[in-house]
JSON list of C-alpha atoms in Angstrom, two decimals:
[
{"chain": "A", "resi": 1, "resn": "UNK", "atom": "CA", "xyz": [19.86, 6.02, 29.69]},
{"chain": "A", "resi": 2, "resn": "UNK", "atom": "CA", "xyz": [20.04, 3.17, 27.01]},
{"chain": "A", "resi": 3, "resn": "UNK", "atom": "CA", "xyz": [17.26, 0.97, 28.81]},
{"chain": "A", "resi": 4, "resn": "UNK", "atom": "CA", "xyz": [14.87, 4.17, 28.23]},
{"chain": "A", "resi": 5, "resn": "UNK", "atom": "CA", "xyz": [15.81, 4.94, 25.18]},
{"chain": "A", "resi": 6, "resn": "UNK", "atom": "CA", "xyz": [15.89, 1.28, 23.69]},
{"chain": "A", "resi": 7, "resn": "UNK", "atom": "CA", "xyz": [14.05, 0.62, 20.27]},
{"chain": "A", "resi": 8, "resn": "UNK", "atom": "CA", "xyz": [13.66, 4.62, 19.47]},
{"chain": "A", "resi": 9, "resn": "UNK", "atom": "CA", "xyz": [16.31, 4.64, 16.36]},
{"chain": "A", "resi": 10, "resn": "UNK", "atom": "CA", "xyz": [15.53, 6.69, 13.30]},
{"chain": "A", "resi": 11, "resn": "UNK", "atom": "CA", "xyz": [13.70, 10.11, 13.48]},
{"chain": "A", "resi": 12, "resn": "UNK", "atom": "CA", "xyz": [14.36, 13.56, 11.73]},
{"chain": "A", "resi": 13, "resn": "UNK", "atom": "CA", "xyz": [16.80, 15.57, 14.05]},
{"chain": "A", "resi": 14, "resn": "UNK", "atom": "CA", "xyz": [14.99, 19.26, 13.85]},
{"chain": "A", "resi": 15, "resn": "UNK", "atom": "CA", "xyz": [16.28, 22.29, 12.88]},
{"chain": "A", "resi": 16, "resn": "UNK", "atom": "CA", "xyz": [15.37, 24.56, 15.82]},
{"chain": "A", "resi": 17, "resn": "UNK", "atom": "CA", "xyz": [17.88, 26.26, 17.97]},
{"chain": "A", "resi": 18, "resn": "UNK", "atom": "CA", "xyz": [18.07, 23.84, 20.94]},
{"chain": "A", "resi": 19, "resn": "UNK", "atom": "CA", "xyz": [18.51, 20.94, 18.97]},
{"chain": "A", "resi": 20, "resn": "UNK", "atom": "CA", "xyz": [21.06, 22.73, 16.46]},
{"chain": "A", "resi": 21, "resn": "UNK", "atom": "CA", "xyz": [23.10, 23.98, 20.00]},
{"chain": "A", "resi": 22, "resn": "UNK", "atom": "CA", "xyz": [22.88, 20.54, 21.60]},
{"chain": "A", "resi": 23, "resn": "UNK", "atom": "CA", "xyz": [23.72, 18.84, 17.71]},
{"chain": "A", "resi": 24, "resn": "UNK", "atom": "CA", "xyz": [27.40, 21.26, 17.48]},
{"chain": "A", "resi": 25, "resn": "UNK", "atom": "CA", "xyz": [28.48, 20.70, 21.27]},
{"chain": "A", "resi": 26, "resn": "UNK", "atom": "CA", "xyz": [27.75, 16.96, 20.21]},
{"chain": "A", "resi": 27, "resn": "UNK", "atom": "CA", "xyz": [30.21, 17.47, 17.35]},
{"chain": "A", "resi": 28, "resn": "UNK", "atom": "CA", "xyz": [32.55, 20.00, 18.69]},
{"chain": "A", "resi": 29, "resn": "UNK", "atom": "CA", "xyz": [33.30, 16.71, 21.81]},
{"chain": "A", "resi": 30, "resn": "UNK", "atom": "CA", "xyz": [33.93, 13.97, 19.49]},
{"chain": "A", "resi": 31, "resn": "UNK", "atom": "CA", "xyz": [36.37, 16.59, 17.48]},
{"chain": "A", "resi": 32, "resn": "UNK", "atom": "CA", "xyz": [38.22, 16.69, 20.41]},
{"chain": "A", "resi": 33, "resn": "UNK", "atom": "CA", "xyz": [37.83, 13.28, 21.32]},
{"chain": "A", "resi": 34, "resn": "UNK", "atom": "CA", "xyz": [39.41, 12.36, 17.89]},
{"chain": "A", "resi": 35, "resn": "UNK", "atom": "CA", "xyz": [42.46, 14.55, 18.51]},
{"chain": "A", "resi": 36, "resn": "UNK", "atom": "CA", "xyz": [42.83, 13.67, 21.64]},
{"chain": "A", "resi": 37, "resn": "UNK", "atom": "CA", "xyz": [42.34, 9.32, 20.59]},
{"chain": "A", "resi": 38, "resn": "UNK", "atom": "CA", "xyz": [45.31, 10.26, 18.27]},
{"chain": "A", "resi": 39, "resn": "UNK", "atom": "CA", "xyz": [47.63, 11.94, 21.08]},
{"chain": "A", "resi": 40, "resn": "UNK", "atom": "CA", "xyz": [46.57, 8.88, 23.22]},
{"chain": "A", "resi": 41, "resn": "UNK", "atom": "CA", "xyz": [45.31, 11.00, 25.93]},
{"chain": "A", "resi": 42, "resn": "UNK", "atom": "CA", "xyz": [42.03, 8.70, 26.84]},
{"chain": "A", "resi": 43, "resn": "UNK", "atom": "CA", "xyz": [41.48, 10.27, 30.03]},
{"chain": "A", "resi": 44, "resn": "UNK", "atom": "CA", "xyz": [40.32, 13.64, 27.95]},
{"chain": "A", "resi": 45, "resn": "UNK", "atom": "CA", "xyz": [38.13, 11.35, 25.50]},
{"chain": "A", "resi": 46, "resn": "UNK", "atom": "CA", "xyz": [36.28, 9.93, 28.35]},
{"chain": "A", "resi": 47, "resn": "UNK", "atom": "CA", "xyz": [35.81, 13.73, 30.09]},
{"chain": "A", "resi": 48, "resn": "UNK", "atom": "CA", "xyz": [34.99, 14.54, 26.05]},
{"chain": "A", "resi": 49, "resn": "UNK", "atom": "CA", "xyz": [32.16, 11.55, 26.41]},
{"chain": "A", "resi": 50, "resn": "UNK", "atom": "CA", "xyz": [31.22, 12.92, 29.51]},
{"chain": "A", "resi": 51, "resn": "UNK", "atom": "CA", "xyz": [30.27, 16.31, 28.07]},
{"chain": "A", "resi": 52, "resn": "UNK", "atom": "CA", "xyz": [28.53, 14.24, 25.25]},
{"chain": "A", "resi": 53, "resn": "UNK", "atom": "CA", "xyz": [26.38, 12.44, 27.86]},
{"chain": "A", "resi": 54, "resn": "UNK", "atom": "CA", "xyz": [25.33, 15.57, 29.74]},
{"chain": "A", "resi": 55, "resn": "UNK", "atom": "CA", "xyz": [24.78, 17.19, 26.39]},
{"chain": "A", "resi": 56, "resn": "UNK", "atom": "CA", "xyz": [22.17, 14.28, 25.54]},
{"chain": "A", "resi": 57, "resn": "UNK", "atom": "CA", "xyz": [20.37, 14.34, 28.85]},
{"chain": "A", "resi": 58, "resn": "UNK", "atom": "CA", "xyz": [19.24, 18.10, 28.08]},
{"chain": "A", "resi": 59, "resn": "UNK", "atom": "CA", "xyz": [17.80, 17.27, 25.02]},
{"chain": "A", "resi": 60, "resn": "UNK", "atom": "CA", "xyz": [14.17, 17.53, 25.05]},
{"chain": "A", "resi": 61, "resn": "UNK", "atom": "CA", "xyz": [11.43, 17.96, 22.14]},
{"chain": "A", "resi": 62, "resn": "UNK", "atom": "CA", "xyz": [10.39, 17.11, 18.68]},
{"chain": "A", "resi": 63, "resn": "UNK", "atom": "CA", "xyz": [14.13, 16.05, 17.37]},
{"chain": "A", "resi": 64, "resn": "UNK", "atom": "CA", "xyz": [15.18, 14.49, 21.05]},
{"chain": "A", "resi": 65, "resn": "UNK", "atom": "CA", "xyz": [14.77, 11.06, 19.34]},
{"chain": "A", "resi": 66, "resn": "UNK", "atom": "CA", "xyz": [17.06, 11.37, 16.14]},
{"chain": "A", "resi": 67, "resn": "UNK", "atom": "CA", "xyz": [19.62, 13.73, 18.05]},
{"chain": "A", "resi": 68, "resn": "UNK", "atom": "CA", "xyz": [20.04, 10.78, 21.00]},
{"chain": "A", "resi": 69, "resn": "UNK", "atom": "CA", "xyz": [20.29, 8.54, 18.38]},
{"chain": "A", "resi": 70, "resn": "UNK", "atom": "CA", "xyz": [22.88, 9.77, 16.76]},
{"chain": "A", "resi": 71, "resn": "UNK", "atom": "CA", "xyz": [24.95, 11.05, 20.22]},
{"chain": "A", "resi": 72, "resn": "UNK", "atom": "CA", "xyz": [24.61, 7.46, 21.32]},
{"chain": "A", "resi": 73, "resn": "UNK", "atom": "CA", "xyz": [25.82, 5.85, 18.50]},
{"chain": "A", "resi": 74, "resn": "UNK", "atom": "CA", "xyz": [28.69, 8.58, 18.26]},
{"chain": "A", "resi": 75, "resn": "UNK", "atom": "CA", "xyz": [29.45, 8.26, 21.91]},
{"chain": "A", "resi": 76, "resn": "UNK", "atom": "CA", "xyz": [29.45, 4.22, 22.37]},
{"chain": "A", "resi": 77, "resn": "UNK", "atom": "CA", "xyz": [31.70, 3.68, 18.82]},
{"chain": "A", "resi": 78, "resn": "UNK", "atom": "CA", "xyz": [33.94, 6.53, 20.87]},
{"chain": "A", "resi": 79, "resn": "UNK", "atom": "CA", "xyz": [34.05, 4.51, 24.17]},
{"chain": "A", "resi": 80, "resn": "UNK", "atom": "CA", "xyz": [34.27, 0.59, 22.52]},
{"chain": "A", "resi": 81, "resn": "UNK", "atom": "CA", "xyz": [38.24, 0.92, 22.45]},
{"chain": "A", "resi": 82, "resn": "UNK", "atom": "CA", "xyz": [38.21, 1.85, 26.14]},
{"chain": "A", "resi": 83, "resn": "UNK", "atom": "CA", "xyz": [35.60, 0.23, 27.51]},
{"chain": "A", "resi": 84, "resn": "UNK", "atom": "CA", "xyz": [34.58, -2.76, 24.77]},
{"chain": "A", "resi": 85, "resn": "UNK", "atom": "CA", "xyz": [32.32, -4.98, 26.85]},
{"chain": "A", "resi": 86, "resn": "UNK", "atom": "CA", "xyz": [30.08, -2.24, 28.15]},
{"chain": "A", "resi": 87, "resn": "UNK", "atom": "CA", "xyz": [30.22, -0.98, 24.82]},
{"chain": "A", "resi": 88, "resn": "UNK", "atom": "CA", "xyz": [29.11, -3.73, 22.52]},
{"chain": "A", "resi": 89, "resn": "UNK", "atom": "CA", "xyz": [26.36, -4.63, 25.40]},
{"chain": "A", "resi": 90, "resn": "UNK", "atom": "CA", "xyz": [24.85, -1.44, 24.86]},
{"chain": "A", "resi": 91, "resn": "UNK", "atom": "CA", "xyz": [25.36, -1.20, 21.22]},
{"chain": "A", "resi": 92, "resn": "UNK", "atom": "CA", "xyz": [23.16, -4.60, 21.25]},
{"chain": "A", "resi": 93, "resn": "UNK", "atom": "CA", "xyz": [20.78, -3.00, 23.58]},
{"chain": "A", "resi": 94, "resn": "UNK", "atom": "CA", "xyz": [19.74, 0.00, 22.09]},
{"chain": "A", "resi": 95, "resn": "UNK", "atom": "CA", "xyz": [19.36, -2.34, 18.19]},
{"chain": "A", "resi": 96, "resn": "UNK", "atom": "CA", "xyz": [22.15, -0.64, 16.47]},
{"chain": "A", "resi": 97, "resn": "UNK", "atom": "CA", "xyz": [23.15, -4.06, 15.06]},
{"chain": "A", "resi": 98, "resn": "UNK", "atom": "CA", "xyz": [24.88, -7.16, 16.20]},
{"chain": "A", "resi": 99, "resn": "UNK", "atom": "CA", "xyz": [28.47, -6.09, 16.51]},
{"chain": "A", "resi": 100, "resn": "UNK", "atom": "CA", "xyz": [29.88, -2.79, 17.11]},
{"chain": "A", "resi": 101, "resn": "UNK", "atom": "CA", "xyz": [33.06, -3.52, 15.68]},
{"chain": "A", "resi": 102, "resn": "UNK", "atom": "CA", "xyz": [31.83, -3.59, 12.14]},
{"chain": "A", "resi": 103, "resn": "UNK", "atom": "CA", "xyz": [30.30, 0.17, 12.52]},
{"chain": "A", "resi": 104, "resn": "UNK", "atom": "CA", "xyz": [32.30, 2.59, 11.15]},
{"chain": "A", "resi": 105, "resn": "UNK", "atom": "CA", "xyz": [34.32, 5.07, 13.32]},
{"chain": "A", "resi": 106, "resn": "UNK", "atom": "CA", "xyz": [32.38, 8.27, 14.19]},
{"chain": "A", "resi": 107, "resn": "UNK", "atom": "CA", "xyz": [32.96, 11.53, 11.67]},
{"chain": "A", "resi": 108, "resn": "UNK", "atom": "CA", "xyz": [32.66, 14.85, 12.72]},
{"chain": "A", "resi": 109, "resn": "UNK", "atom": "CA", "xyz": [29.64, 16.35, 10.70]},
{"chain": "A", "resi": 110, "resn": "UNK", "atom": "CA", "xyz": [31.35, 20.34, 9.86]},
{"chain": "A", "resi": 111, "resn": "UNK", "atom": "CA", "xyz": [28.13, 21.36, 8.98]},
{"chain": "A", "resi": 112, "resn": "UNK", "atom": "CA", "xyz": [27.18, 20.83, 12.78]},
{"chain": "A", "resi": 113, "resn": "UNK", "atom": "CA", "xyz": [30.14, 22.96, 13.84]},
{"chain": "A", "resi": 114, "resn": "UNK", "atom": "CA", "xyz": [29.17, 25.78, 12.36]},
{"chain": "A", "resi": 115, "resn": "UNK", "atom": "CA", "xyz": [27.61, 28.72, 14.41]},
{"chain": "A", "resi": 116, "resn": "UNK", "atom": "CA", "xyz": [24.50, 30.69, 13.46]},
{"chain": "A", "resi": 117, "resn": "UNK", "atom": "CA", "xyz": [25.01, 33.36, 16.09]},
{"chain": "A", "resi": 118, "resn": "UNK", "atom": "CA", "xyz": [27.44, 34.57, 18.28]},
{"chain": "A", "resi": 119, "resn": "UNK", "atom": "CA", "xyz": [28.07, 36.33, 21.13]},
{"chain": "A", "resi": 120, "resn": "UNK", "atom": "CA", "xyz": [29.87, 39.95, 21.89]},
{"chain": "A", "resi": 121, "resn": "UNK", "atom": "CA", "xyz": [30.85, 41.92, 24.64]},
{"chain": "A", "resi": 122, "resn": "UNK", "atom": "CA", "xyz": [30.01, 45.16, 25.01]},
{"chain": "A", "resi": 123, "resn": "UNK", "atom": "CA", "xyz": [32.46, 48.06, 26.80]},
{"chain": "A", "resi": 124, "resn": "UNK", "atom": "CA", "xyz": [31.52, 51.61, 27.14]},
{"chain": "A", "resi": 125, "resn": "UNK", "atom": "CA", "xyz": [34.78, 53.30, 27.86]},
{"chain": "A", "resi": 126, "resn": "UNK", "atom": "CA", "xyz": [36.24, 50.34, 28.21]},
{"chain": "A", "resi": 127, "resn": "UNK", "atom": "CA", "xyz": [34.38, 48.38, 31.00]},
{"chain": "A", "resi": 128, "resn": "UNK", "atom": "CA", "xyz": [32.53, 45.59, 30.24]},
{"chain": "A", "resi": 129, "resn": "UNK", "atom": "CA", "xyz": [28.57, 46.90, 30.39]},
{"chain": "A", "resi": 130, "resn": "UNK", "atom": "CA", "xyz": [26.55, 44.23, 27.77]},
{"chain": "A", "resi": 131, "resn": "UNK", "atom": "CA", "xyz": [26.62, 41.16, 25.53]},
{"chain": "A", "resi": 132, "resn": "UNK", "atom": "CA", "xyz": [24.86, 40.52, 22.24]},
{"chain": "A", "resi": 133, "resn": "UNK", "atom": "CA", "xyz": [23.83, 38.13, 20.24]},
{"chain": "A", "resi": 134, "resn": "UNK", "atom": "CA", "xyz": [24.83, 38.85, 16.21]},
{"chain": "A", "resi": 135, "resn": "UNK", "atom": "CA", "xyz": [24.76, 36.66, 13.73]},
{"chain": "A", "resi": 136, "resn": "UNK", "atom": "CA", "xyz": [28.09, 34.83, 12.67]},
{"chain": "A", "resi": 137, "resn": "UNK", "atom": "CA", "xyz": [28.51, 36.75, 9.47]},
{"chain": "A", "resi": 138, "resn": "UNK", "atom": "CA", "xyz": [27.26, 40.17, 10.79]},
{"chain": "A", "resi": 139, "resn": "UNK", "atom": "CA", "xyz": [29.35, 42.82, 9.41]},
{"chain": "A", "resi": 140, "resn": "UNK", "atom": "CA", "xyz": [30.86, 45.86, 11.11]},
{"chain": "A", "resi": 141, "resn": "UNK", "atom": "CA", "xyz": [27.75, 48.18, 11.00]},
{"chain": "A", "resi": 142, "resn": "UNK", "atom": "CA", "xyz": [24.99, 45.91, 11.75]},
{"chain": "A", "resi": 143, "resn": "UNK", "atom": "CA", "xyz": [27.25, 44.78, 15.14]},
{"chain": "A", "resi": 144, "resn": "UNK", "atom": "CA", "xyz": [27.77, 48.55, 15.91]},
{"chain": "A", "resi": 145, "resn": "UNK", "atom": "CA", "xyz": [24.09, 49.10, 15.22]},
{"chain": "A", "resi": 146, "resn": "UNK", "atom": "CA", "xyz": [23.14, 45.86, 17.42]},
{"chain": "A", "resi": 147, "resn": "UNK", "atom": "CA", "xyz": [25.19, 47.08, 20.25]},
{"chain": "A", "resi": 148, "resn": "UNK", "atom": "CA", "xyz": [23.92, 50.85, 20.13]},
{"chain": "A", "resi": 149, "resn": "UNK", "atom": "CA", "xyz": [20.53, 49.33, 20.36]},
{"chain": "A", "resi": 150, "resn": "UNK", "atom": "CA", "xyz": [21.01, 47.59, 23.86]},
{"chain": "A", "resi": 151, "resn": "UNK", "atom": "CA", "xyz": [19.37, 49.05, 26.68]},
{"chain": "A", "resi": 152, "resn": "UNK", "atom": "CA", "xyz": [21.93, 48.85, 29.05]},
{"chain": "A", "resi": 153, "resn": "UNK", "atom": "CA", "xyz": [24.31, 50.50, 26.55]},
{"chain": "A", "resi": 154, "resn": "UNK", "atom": "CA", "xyz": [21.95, 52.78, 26.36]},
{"chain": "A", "resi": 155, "resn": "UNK", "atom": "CA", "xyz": [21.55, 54.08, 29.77]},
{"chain": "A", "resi": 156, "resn": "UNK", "atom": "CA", "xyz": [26.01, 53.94, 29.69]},
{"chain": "A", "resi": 157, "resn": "UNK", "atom": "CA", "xyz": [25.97, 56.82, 26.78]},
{"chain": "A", "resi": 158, "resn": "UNK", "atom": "CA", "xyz": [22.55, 58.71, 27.52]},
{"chain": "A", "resi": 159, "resn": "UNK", "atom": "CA", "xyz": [23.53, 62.27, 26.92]},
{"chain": "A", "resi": 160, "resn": "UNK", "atom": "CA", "xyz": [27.21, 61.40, 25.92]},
{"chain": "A", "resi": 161, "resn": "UNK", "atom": "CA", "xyz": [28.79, 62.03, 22.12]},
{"chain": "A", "resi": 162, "resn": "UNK", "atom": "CA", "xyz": [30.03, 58.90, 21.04]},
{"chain": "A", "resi": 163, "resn": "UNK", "atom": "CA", "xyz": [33.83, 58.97, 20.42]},
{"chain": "A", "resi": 164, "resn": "UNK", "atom": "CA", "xyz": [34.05, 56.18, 18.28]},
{"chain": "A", "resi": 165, "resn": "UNK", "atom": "CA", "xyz": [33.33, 52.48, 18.13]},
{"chain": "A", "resi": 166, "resn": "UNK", "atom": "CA", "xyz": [35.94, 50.20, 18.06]},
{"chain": "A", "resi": 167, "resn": "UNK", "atom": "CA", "xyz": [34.69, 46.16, 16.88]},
{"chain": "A", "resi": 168, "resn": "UNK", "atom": "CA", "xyz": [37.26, 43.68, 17.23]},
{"chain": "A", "resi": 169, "resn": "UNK", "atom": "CA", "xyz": [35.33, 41.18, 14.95]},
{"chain": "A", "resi": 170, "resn": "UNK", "atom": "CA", "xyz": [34.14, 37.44, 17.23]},
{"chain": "A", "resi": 171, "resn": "UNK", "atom": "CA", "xyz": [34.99, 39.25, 20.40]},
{"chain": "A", "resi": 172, "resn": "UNK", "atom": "CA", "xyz": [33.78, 42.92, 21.47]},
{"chain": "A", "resi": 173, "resn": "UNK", "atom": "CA", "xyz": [32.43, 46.15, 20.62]},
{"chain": "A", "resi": 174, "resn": "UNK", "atom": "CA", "xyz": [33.83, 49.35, 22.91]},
{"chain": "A", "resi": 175, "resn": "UNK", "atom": "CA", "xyz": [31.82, 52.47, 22.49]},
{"chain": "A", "resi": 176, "resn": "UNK", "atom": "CA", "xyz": [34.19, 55.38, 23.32]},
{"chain": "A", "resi": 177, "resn": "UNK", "atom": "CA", "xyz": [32.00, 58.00, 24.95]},
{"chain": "A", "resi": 178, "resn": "UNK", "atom": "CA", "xyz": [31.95, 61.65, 26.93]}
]
């Protein structure tokens, strides 16, 4: 990957969904890398870079540039105390300077770990029958609205009086209906 990728540094990572997805798992690995450097469990912050590198060969489009900048900078300054030839080799490579021992340790960015949307389960009577996508700060009646709107919800209450709704906020909706 760093041989095809050599001399492509700088770029404005975009904004769109893929790229904002790809930019949080990004994040959300070297969190746990950095918890797990501290515990000095380095087999999880190598499975942690792992994800990172599978994460960056997905990413595709106008921001692909500035994103696998920044996961390859994040993910070699993660590896150079466990692996510091390959590292620093690399680090040369791809023209992030001379030495990668004078870059600063990788931060997690919060604002990357936030989530725009999330996803619900739906139960009708209890068994699982739909998911939906709300937005993160949806509030109780747009989520009930949302999942009343699905189609295969739909079809699960067609000609049934709805009960009640119960919405266990970031997890499910159940529609109780006869």
């Amino acid at each position: 990957m760093a041989s095809e990728h050599r001399g492509e540094l700088g770029g404005v990572i975009e904004t769109h969904d893929a790229s904002k997805d790809a930019r949080r798992e990004i994040h959300e690995s070297l969190q746990q890398a950095l918890a797990d450097f501290g515990k000095y469990q380095f087999n999880t912050v190598v499975a942690a870079c792992m994800k990172m590198m599978n994460t960056l060969g997905k990413v595709d489009g106008e921001g692909a540039k500035a994103l696998r900048n920044e996961g390859l900078s994040i993910l070699l300054r993660l590896l150079s105390p466990i692996a510091p030839h390959i590292s620093h080799a690399l680090w040369q490579e791809l023209g992030y300077g001379d030495d990668i021992l004078t870059a600063a340790w990788p931060a997690v960015d919060e604002a990357a770990l936030v989530k725009d949307s999330i996803e619900l389960v739906v139960q009708v009577n209890g068994k699982v029958r739909s998911q939906i996508n709300v937005a993160a700060n949806a509030d109780k009646d747009s989520i009930e609205e949302a999942a009343l709107a699905d189609e295969k919800v739909q079809s699960f209450i067609d000609g049934k009086t709805i009960r009640k709704i119960i919405v266990v906020p970031g997890r499910l909706v159940n529609v109780v209906a006869n």
